[in-house]
XYZ file of C-alpha atoms in Angstrom:
664
model
C 1.537 19.518 -10.488
C 2.618 15.932 -9.729
C 2.627 16.687 -6.014
C -0.806 18.237 -6.198
C -2.249 15.289 -8.060
C -0.677 12.896 -5.596
C -2.336 14.781 -2.753
C -5.706 14.511 -4.420
C -5.380 10.867 -5.315
C -4.541 10.195 -1.674
C -8.149 10.992 -0.856
C -9.129 7.693 -2.479
C -8.374 6.026 0.866
C -11.830 6.928 2.261
C -14.633 4.457 1.643
C -17.715 6.219 3.021
C -20.654 6.141 0.579
C -22.097 9.538 -0.307
C -25.004 10.894 -2.338
C -24.428 11.727 -5.985
C -23.830 15.425 -5.531
C -22.631 15.208 -1.946
C -25.177 17.886 -1.042
C -28.430 16.030 -0.454
C -29.920 17.170 -3.780
C -32.492 15.030 -5.515
C -31.867 13.934 -9.100
C -34.233 15.212 -11.818
C -32.771 13.358 -14.783
C -34.673 10.986 -17.070
C -32.961 7.602 -17.120
C -33.212 4.591 -19.451
C -31.601 1.207 -18.895
C -29.822 -0.215 -21.956
C -29.751 -3.830 -23.075
C -26.409 -5.495 -23.753
C -24.615 -8.803 -24.214
C -21.373 -9.828 -22.551
C -18.622 -9.516 -25.158
C -15.705 -10.574 -22.889
C -15.600 -12.015 -19.384
C -13.261 -14.392 -17.520
C -14.401 -18.016 -17.172
C -16.959 -18.620 -14.397
C -16.162 -20.692 -11.310
C -18.952 -23.136 -12.219
C -21.954 -23.607 -14.508
C -24.334 -21.898 -12.050
C -22.477 -18.570 -11.907
C -22.410 -17.535 -15.547
C -21.951 -13.968 -16.900
C -25.606 -14.001 -18.015
C -26.594 -13.707 -14.340
C -25.470 -10.064 -14.424
C -28.316 -9.101 -16.765
C -31.153 -11.458 -15.786
C -32.860 -9.003 -13.404
C -32.663 -11.527 -10.542
C -30.799 -10.223 -7.495
C -30.406 -13.724 -6.087
C -28.313 -15.040 -8.963
C -24.782 -13.808 -9.609
C -21.782 -14.204 -11.852
C -18.429 -15.155 -10.326
C -15.223 -15.570 -12.313
C -12.357 -17.893 -11.548
C -9.481 -16.239 -9.663
C -6.284 -15.781 -11.644
C -4.017 -17.888 -9.428
C -0.965 -16.933 -11.479
C -1.540 -13.207 -10.874
C -3.516 -12.652 -7.649
C -4.757 -9.098 -7.295
C -4.623 -8.484 -11.048
C -7.519 -6.333 -12.335
C -10.390 -8.128 -14.075
C -11.850 -6.809 -17.348
C -15.483 -7.166 -18.486
C -16.513 -5.853 -21.932
C -20.188 -5.200 -22.698
C -21.681 -4.950 -26.218
C -24.708 -2.646 -26.546
C -25.400 -3.939 -30.068
C -25.033 -0.541 -31.748
C -23.562 2.870 -30.869
C -25.649 4.446 -28.120
C -25.584 8.120 -27.142
C -25.811 9.743 -23.695
C -24.369 6.798 -21.767
C -23.568 8.207 -18.336
C -24.042 5.616 -15.579
C -23.143 2.082 -14.546
C -25.001 0.363 -11.733
C -23.344 -2.518 -9.877
C -25.143 -4.789 -7.411
C -22.801 -7.027 -5.356
C -23.566 -10.676 -4.835
C -26.331 -11.002 -2.244
C -25.376 -14.324 -0.640
C -23.464 -12.727 2.241
C -20.040 -13.571 0.791
C -17.417 -10.976 -0.078
C -15.383 -12.866 -2.664
C -15.038 -10.934 -5.895
C -16.766 -7.760 -4.776
C -15.472 -4.616 -6.459
C -13.133 -2.359 -4.550
C -11.786 -0.119 -7.319
C -13.039 0.348 -10.870
C -12.282 2.059 -14.156
C -14.876 2.507 -16.926
C -13.825 2.661 -20.578
C -15.723 3.393 -23.788
C -14.807 2.281 -27.288
C -14.574 5.011 -29.879
C -18.007 5.915 -31.335
C -19.212 3.782 -34.236
C -16.168 1.533 -34.090
C -17.040 -2.148 -34.462
C -14.931 -4.528 -32.391
C -16.783 -7.609 -33.633
C -14.236 -10.258 -34.537
C -11.479 -8.596 -32.502
C -9.521 -10.828 -30.134
C -9.274 -9.391 -26.645
C -7.224 -10.730 -23.766
C -8.350 -8.106 -21.265
C -4.767 -7.071 -20.493
C -4.647 -3.542 -18.993
C -2.224 -2.168 -21.583
C -4.390 -3.535 -24.380
C -7.420 -1.879 -22.825
C -5.642 1.465 -22.579
C -4.738 1.293 -26.274
C -8.165 0.361 -27.661
C -10.561 2.188 -25.327
C -10.881 5.636 -23.756
C -11.056 5.994 -19.979
C -14.274 7.804 -19.040
C -14.615 7.219 -15.288
C -12.937 5.715 -12.242
C -13.448 5.396 -8.521
C -13.902 2.965 -5.650
C -16.789 1.212 -3.946
C -17.180 -0.160 -0.441
C -16.852 -3.962 -0.769
C -18.489 -4.510 2.635
C -21.830 -3.036 1.589
C -24.628 -5.130 0.072
C -26.209 -2.047 -1.497
C -26.083 -1.249 -5.210
C -23.329 1.107 -6.292
C -23.342 3.543 -9.209
C -20.723 5.291 -11.287
C -22.129 8.399 -12.994
C -20.094 10.317 -15.544
C -20.365 12.739 -18.446
C -22.446 11.535 -21.392
C -20.556 9.488 -23.932
C -21.400 7.603 -27.115
C -20.192 4.040 -27.618
C -21.196 0.520 -28.560
C -18.695 -1.211 -26.285
C -18.247 -0.419 -22.592
C -15.398 -1.980 -20.643
C -15.241 -2.265 -16.877
C -11.861 -2.922 -15.260
C -12.177 -3.844 -11.588
C -9.909 -4.688 -8.693
C -11.883 -7.291 -6.728
C -11.633 -7.759 -3.001
C -12.755 -10.387 -0.559
C -11.622 -13.378 1.458
C -10.927 -16.143 -0.999
C -11.333 -13.596 -3.790
C -9.234 -12.792 -6.781
C -12.054 -13.210 -9.286
C -14.970 -10.865 -9.960
C -18.568 -11.251 -8.846
C -21.780 -9.332 -9.567
C -25.487 -9.954 -9.056
C -26.407 -7.258 -11.582
C -24.420 -4.950 -13.870
C -26.455 -2.298 -15.669
C -25.747 0.453 -18.224
C -27.923 3.571 -18.176
C -28.333 6.633 -20.407
C -29.833 10.074 -19.866
C -30.351 12.914 -22.378
C -30.173 15.545 -19.642
C -26.988 17.490 -19.178
C -25.500 17.022 -15.709
C -23.249 20.052 -15.672
C -25.023 21.403 -12.601
C -23.694 18.592 -10.436
C -20.172 19.220 -11.662
C -20.463 22.974 -11.136
C -21.620 22.505 -7.533
C -18.647 20.269 -6.809
C -16.285 22.766 -8.400
C -17.649 25.694 -6.387
C -17.137 23.837 -3.115
C -13.597 22.803 -4.043
C -12.671 26.367 -4.983
C -14.044 27.636 -1.678
C -11.769 25.208 0.164
C -8.809 26.307 -1.968
C -9.521 29.957 -1.149
C -9.685 29.086 2.536
C -6.282 27.401 2.330
C -4.692 30.405 0.635
C -6.257 32.890 3.064
C -5.263 30.898 6.152
C -1.726 30.237 4.873
C -2.360 26.493 4.738
C -0.636 25.528 1.480
C -1.251 21.809 2.009
C -5.052 22.163 2.005
C -4.950 24.743 -0.815
C -2.789 22.448 -2.934
C -5.056 19.490 -2.166
C -8.105 21.446 -3.303
C -6.319 22.624 -6.445
C -5.218 19.053 -7.115
C -8.857 17.940 -6.794
C -9.802 20.565 -9.389
C -6.970 19.474 -11.686
C -7.839 15.823 -11.262
C -11.517 16.267 -12.023
C -10.777 18.685 -14.853
C -14.083 20.541 -15.188
C -12.348 23.679 -16.404
C -11.397 22.005 -19.677
C -13.351 20.206 -22.362
C -11.804 16.894 -21.341
C -13.981 14.145 -19.936
C -13.928 14.065 -16.136
C -12.153 10.845 -15.227
C -13.771 10.345 -11.833
C -17.366 9.268 -11.415
C -19.628 11.897 -9.895
C -20.073 9.680 -6.848
C -16.306 9.498 -6.467
C -16.001 13.243 -6.901
C -18.568 13.786 -4.154
C -16.832 11.331 -1.849
C -13.444 12.916 -2.425
C -14.945 16.347 -1.898
C -16.390 15.247 1.421
C -13.006 13.861 2.393
C -11.463 17.170 1.369
C -13.815 18.926 3.770
C -12.788 16.572 6.568
C -9.186 17.158 5.656
C -9.713 20.907 5.887
C -10.799 20.444 9.483
C -7.782 18.261 10.205
C -5.406 20.815 8.691
C -6.831 23.502 10.938
C -5.906 21.286 13.897
C -2.655 19.802 12.553
C -0.293 19.248 15.475
C -3.184 19.520 17.936
C -5.072 16.311 17.185
C -6.632 14.362 20.038
C -7.057 11.077 18.190
C -6.698 9.254 14.879
C -9.499 7.553 12.940
C -8.641 3.923 12.200
C -8.909 3.278 8.489
C -9.084 7.016 7.762
C -6.691 9.782 6.794
C -3.690 10.311 9.100
C -1.639 13.496 8.724
C 1.585 14.789 10.237
C 2.024 18.097 12.058
C 2.385 19.864 8.680
C -0.878 18.459 7.375
C 0.743 15.974 4.986
C -0.422 12.347 4.720
C 1.788 10.078 6.846
C 4.000 7.696 4.842
C 5.121 5.007 7.311
C 3.663 1.787 5.917
C 4.405 -1.591 7.488
C 5.907 0.372 10.336
C 7.276 -0.051 13.839
C 7.826 2.228 16.831
C 10.843 2.811 19.071
C 10.600 4.809 22.283
C 13.736 6.699 23.257
C 15.620 9.809 22.249
C 17.440 12.166 24.579
C 14.519 12.406 26.966
C 13.608 8.730 26.691
C 9.987 9.746 26.162
C 9.837 10.352 22.420
C 8.225 7.848 20.077
C 9.852 7.253 16.697
C 7.697 5.692 13.990
C 9.592 4.080 11.104
C 7.867 2.910 7.957
C 8.105 2.566 4.221
C 7.649 5.750 2.231
C 5.146 4.831 -0.500
C 4.687 8.261 -2.049
C 5.677 7.202 -5.587
C 3.062 6.262 -8.177
C 2.841 2.621 -9.270
C 4.273 1.738 -12.641
C 1.386 1.751 -15.090
C -0.935 -1.259 -14.725
C 1.328 -3.017 -12.224
C 1.487 -3.467 -8.461
C 5.134 -2.370 -8.547
C 5.946 1.008 -7.052
C 9.390 2.649 -7.253
C 11.129 2.479 -3.893
C 12.065 5.786 -2.271
C 13.255 4.686 1.170
C 12.300 4.563 4.826
C 10.762 7.537 6.590
C 10.646 8.425 10.281
C 8.188 10.457 12.369
C 8.558 11.627 15.981
C 5.842 12.203 18.580
C 5.385 12.784 22.290
C 1.790 11.531 22.383
C 1.459 8.898 19.571
C -1.112 11.091 17.834
C 0.682 14.198 16.544
C 3.620 13.116 14.384
C 6.424 15.359 13.110
C 8.091 14.265 9.872
C 11.839 13.598 10.250
C 12.306 12.929 6.535
C 13.725 9.955 4.662
C 16.161 8.583 7.228
C 17.275 5.866 4.781
C 16.692 6.943 1.163
C 17.449 4.529 -1.657
C 20.562 5.379 -3.676
C 19.760 7.223 -6.887
C 23.007 8.396 -8.551
C 22.881 6.760 -12.021
C 26.611 7.427 -12.498
C 27.284 4.475 -10.199
C 25.875 2.047 -12.780
C 25.678 3.804 -16.166
C 29.226 3.239 -17.366
C 30.546 6.574 -16.160
C 34.353 6.428 -15.582
C 35.050 5.482 -11.940
C 35.231 8.397 -9.539
C 35.655 7.721 -5.832
C 34.073 11.111 -5.091
C 30.755 10.215 -6.730
C 27.909 10.745 -4.227
C 25.330 8.080 -3.424
C 22.485 10.599 -3.681
C 22.057 13.373 -6.232
C 19.063 15.695 -6.784
C 17.141 14.708 -9.895
C 17.359 18.336 -11.046
C 21.177 18.213 -11.158
C 22.802 18.203 -14.644
C 24.865 15.131 -13.749
C 21.632 13.242 -13.154
C 19.833 14.428 -16.267
C 22.860 13.904 -18.524
C 23.367 10.288 -17.518
C 23.188 7.818 -20.418
C 20.943 5.714 -18.170
C 17.421 6.650 -19.182
C 14.309 6.833 -17.021
C 12.266 3.628 -16.889
C 9.413 3.318 -19.386
C 6.727 0.724 -18.721
C 6.203 -1.565 -21.702
C 3.717 -4.392 -22.072
C 6.505 -6.894 -22.825
C 8.663 -5.739 -19.886
C 6.617 -3.721 -17.375
C 8.960 -4.260 -14.408
C 12.425 -2.725 -14.049
C 15.695 -4.630 -14.239
C 18.165 -3.765 -11.505
C 20.667 -1.124 -12.595
C 19.127 -0.784 -16.043
C 17.171 2.478 -15.755
C 16.520 5.512 -13.588
C 13.462 5.830 -11.406
C 10.445 7.552 -12.989
C 9.822 9.133 -9.572
C 11.750 12.094 -8.170
C 12.483 11.827 -4.449
C 15.929 13.225 -3.592
C 15.092 16.632 -5.079
C 12.394 16.942 -2.388
C 14.788 16.183 0.485
C 16.387 18.910 2.573
C 19.862 19.670 1.135
C 21.413 19.243 4.595
C 19.941 15.744 4.868
C 21.236 14.821 1.404
C 24.700 16.029 2.395
C 24.578 14.117 5.681
C 23.571 10.919 3.866
C 26.394 11.254 1.343
C 28.931 11.931 4.101
C 28.236 8.481 5.552
C 29.927 6.904 2.528
C 32.988 9.140 2.274
C 36.146 7.089 1.887
C 34.519 4.255 -0.047
C 35.817 3.354 -3.474
C 33.736 3.761 -6.613
C 33.411 -0.037 -6.826
C 32.069 -0.250 -3.265
C 29.587 2.522 -3.946
C 28.489 0.904 -7.188
C 27.783 -2.394 -5.430
C 25.793 -0.547 -2.772
C 23.796 1.250 -5.451
C 22.887 -2.053 -7.094
C 21.914 -3.449 -3.664
C 19.596 -0.615 -2.646
C 17.944 1.468 -5.347
C 14.487 2.252 -6.692
C 14.045 -1.162 -8.358
C 13.410 -2.844 -4.999
C 10.380 -3.676 -2.906
C 11.134 -2.472 0.629
C 8.907 -3.418 3.547
C 8.563 -3.782 7.331
C 11.452 -1.642 8.641
C 12.142 -2.146 12.346
C 14.661 -0.419 14.636
C 16.165 -1.371 17.997
C 18.767 0.420 20.136
C 22.066 -1.228 21.031
C 23.146 0.197 24.373
C 26.564 -1.490 24.189
C 27.744 0.400 21.105
C 25.146 3.219 21.284
C 23.836 2.543 17.798
C 20.366 2.301 16.342
C 20.072 -0.805 14.174
C 17.474 -1.110 11.416
C 16.378 -4.274 9.620
C 13.939 -4.505 6.717
C 12.840 -6.978 4.067
C 13.343 -6.311 0.369
C 12.720 -8.023 -2.944
C 15.466 -7.503 -5.495
C 14.698 -7.408 -9.202
C 17.546 -9.245 -10.935
C 18.550 -8.662 -14.541
C 16.643 -11.795 -15.558
C 13.486 -10.273 -14.115
C 13.245 -12.707 -11.205
C 13.070 -11.496 -7.609
C 15.161 -12.642 -4.664
C 14.107 -11.953 -1.091
C 16.765 -10.363 1.123
C 17.094 -8.816 4.566
C 18.597 -5.343 4.759
C 20.586 -3.804 7.629
C 21.486 -0.176 8.375
C 22.841 1.653 11.449
C 22.789 5.180 12.843
C 24.034 7.139 15.858
C 20.665 8.913 16.054
C 17.072 7.648 16.029
C 16.289 10.220 13.329
C 19.207 9.145 11.161
C 20.446 9.326 8.622
C 21.041 5.579 8.692
C 24.090 4.118 6.965
C 23.344 1.209 4.647
C 25.360 -1.869 5.709
C 24.173 -4.772 3.568
C 21.300 -6.657 1.971
C 21.360 -10.415 1.549
C 20.178 -13.837 2.639
C 20.095 -14.958 6.272
C 23.239 -17.158 6.680
C 22.596 -20.140 8.946
C 24.246 -23.562 9.198
C 22.902 -27.057 9.760
C 24.203 -29.687 12.204
C 26.965 -30.670 9.764
C 28.073 -27.060 9.401
C 26.759 -26.719 5.852
C 25.614 -23.230 4.869
C 21.871 -22.553 4.677
C 21.297 -19.227 2.935
C 17.648 -18.488 3.563
C 15.592 -16.143 1.428
C 12.925 -14.480 3.519
C 9.513 -13.030 2.853
C 8.610 -11.061 6.013
C 10.515 -10.276 9.187
C 10.180 -8.914 12.717
C 12.853 -7.557 15.048
C 12.624 -8.063 18.812
C 14.813 -6.867 21.704
C 14.291 -8.950 24.826
C 14.523 -7.758 28.423
C 18.060 -9.162 28.763
C 19.118 -7.063 25.722
C 19.365 -10.111 23.472
C 18.151 -9.287 19.971
C 16.133 -11.690 17.829
C 15.019 -11.843 14.224
C 11.888 -13.740 13.197
C 11.432 -14.268 9.476
C 9.207 -16.184 7.071
C 10.966 -18.486 4.618
C 10.488 -17.485 0.992
C 9.726 -20.982 -0.341
C 7.843 -22.713 2.489
C 6.310 -19.720 4.322
C 7.533 -21.379 7.522
C 8.683 -19.131 10.401
C 12.270 -19.105 11.704
C 13.636 -17.561 14.908
C 17.251 -16.357 14.804
C 19.409 -14.980 17.623
C 21.456 -11.937 16.620
C 25.037 -11.233 17.651
C 26.139 -8.444 19.995
C 26.085 -5.883 17.187
C 22.415 -6.700 16.402
C 23.408 -6.476 12.730
C 24.041 -10.174 11.964
C 23.060 -13.671 13.179
C 24.900 -14.960 16.250
C 27.597 -17.585 15.595
C 29.825 -19.895 17.616
C 33.625 -19.839 17.747
C 33.809 -21.679 14.430
C 31.603 -19.122 12.720
C 28.578 -21.406 12.506
C 25.000 -20.427 13.365
C 23.635 -23.705 14.727
C 20.046 -24.943 14.993
C 18.855 -25.208 18.574
C 21.641 -22.974 19.820
C 21.254 -19.925 17.603
C 18.099 -20.546 15.606
C 15.036 -22.744 15.267
C 12.212 -23.413 12.843
C 8.615 -23.288 14.050
C 6.037 -25.824 12.961
C 3.601 -24.359 10.490
C 3.459 -23.270 6.861
C 1.495 -20.747 4.835
C 2.197 -18.024 7.415
C 3.286 -14.410 6.962
C 3.849 -11.039 8.658
C 5.329 -12.035 12.037
C 4.963 -9.705 15.023
C 6.794 -10.439 18.302
C 6.145 -9.198 21.833
C 6.594 -10.294 25.434
C 4.288 -10.180 28.441
C 5.696 -11.377 31.748
C 7.558 -14.621 31.177
C 5.728 -15.451 27.967
C 6.816 -14.620 24.450
C 4.215 -14.302 21.681
C 4.452 -14.366 17.901
C 1.473 -13.201 15.866
C 1.289 -14.226 12.204
C -1.286 -14.158 9.448
C -2.558 -17.323 7.810
C -3.357 -17.793 4.128
C -6.823 -16.258 4.528
C -5.512 -13.133 6.266
C -6.606 -14.090 9.775
C -4.086 -13.510 12.582
C -3.044 -16.475 14.725
C -0.825 -16.527 17.793
C 1.955 -18.751 19.106
C 3.215 -18.667 22.695
C 6.375 -19.844 24.445
C 6.903 -19.899 28.205
C 10.591 -20.845 27.963
C 12.228 -18.169 25.882
C 12.546 -17.480 22.185
C 14.145 -20.860 21.466
C 11.704 -22.718 23.702
C 8.693 -24.834 22.812
C 6.075 -22.845 20.923
C 2.391 -23.666 21.126
C -0.227 -22.581 18.594
C -3.170 -20.717 20.172
C -5.440 -20.073 17.197
C -7.017 -16.873 15.916
C -6.950 -13.626 17.895
C -9.425 -11.286 16.155
C -12.827 -11.265 17.845
C -16.010 -10.162 16.098
C -14.123 -9.929 12.816
C -16.863 -10.477 10.206
C -14.390 -10.890 7.342
C -11.863 -13.186 9.002
C -8.913 -11.139 7.722
C -7.872 -9.132 10.798
C -10.346 -6.350 10.036
C -8.970 -5.900 6.483
C -5.514 -5.268 7.981
C -1.995 -6.676 8.242
C -0.120 -6.426 11.533
C 3.436 -5.087 11.620
C 4.319 -4.323 15.260
C 3.048 -4.506 18.841
C 3.587 -1.338 20.864
C 3.697 -1.770 24.634
C 2.584 1.571 26.058
C 2.418 1.184 29.819
C -0.064 -1.618 30.414
C -1.596 -1.201 26.966
C -0.783 -3.421 24.014
C -1.429 -1.887 20.602
C -1.189 -3.778 17.319
C -0.039 -1.519 14.476
C -1.704 -2.558 11.230
C -1.964 -1.378 7.621
C -4.785 -1.771 5.144
C -2.641 -2.557 2.126
C -3.651 -1.294 -1.318
C -1.168 -2.969 -3.705
C -2.152 -0.831 -6.676
C -2.321 2.371 -4.639
C -0.089 1.793 -1.649
C 0.527 5.419 -0.798
C -3.156 5.588 0.119
C -3.093 2.496 2.323
C -4.726 3.390 5.630
C -3.535 2.669 9.161
C -5.402 1.094 12.063
C -3.922 0.814 15.567
C -5.997 -1.687 17.467
C -6.194 -2.691 21.157
C -4.653 -6.061 21.970
C -5.567 -7.744 25.252
C -4.393 -10.894 27.017
C -7.220 -13.021 28.326
C -6.179 -16.114 30.226
C -2.825 -16.002 28.468
C -4.273 -15.639 24.953
C -4.050 -12.488 22.798
C -7.418 -11.015 21.797
C -7.699 -8.300 19.152
C -10.700 -5.987 18.973
C -11.749 -3.324 16.517
C -11.751 0.317 17.614
C -13.018 3.210 15.498
C -10.208 5.464 16.660
C -6.849 5.481 18.408
C -6.189 7.858 21.270
C -3.239 8.230 23.606
């Protein structure tokens, strides 16, 4: 059931607005708008953008709350007081600010209702998500297109309440707060079961098609949609009718994609991407290596983000790094988790040392279930995990092929229990893994992988490390080597252990490997030459990694997400600024040469944030340059979409353009 629900929730990635029933039907319900007062709202940005603007009937005025600088991306809660319990409440209408700005527009929402006839007057609310879950009932959820100026609605089954709460995830350049020109509550005495029944009939037809055509992925997705919406029970449907219709339409599109899985001719940027088995691709923040036995196969490495976020947090249990293979860059075959995180709790739960303990163990195994280390439970006082303190709430190894699990464990045969335990604590589910990149070392015939990870320490703080793994095959499994700071030295030979935020790996034409990373504290970029193994920084005879000889710091701060490529004699580094726009730097004299800032690269980008995307890699395919990007969804990362965009060089300057689709 968890897998089915995950498949259905994945459909939230689409953002195309649809009609209420998804079928072109015209509504026949009688509607009445309800009056209310604002019971709880975050402070406004100024005296002209007060909460009262949401109910003044003037589309030109709007409310805008102050961003929570301490917790950017945190959901915002608005509580409305209808004055008395009202029956048949079944719709919210939201009109975005109409001044042409995107800051604070709603991307995702959840609607809650207080229990009927319960009076919250005098109660002290903070708007914290866990508090909201405890005191209100969820009645609807969904997403809206933040780019549209049109009014959006959330229609749901009739409910009775005095207090309605709206929890939103805002979006927009410079955003972080919430904004609304109008926010309305509507009621209708008419029963809307017909809309729900029509949706259900269409979903069941798609499920039947999947069963008849032996397409379990589409059948399971349709069944998951049915389970998620829950019409067949007396429970309240949790998705708004508009969201149900949108997901149903996406399910129809997905049906067509499943019929052509493995035979696709292109990929829709910002849409659903599936592998040759019809499963959503999990390769976030990824990179591509061309090679293999024939030298013509593309290998796409990325973070597997299939696990659900911990409740009301942006933290998602790590599962590992996944690889896909393709001959045409469009049809991708899943190669599995080529570097799964270690999950055997016996390596950290006080079990007596045993050198034969495996690094990976199926979650269904008795040794896993009998461990005194319990599964993590999210609590309001301590929502995030402490390293080595609990098991992952997500099962991942049990879904791996047994042969792959055995091959992964064999990589660590001969290690002592203490060595395995330290590895477990260095690379387990309580990490944030991102931006894996792989290069091939012809000298030792090894594939070398680097990635960035945040490590949750026992005090709850995070430290930013670089991870390294190696393999004899591009499809792994990769053997974990280490995770730690980047060790450099200054002119006096003193150690400089740098924590890093983002990284990029680059293999130059002379087979010299380079690492570019963003410093954790200053957000300044560093360029580091790697040694002949490609698995560590280069050093001199004394063991020092010296500035100017082995590494350099670029001018600039507030940068992130470096991407490196070469064209002719010029090297380029693309990075994102604090607003999300991508800027370029160029050097005509090598990686340790003089770098010159060139400014922004995205043309006709109305939002100024690289088309809502973050770059991770530049693929050079013949004469084409392609920037691989993700549309990150921190609270729903498994549904983050991909966009591969054309990158051109005009008079020596990179220029990025939007394309609706990617084709080989």
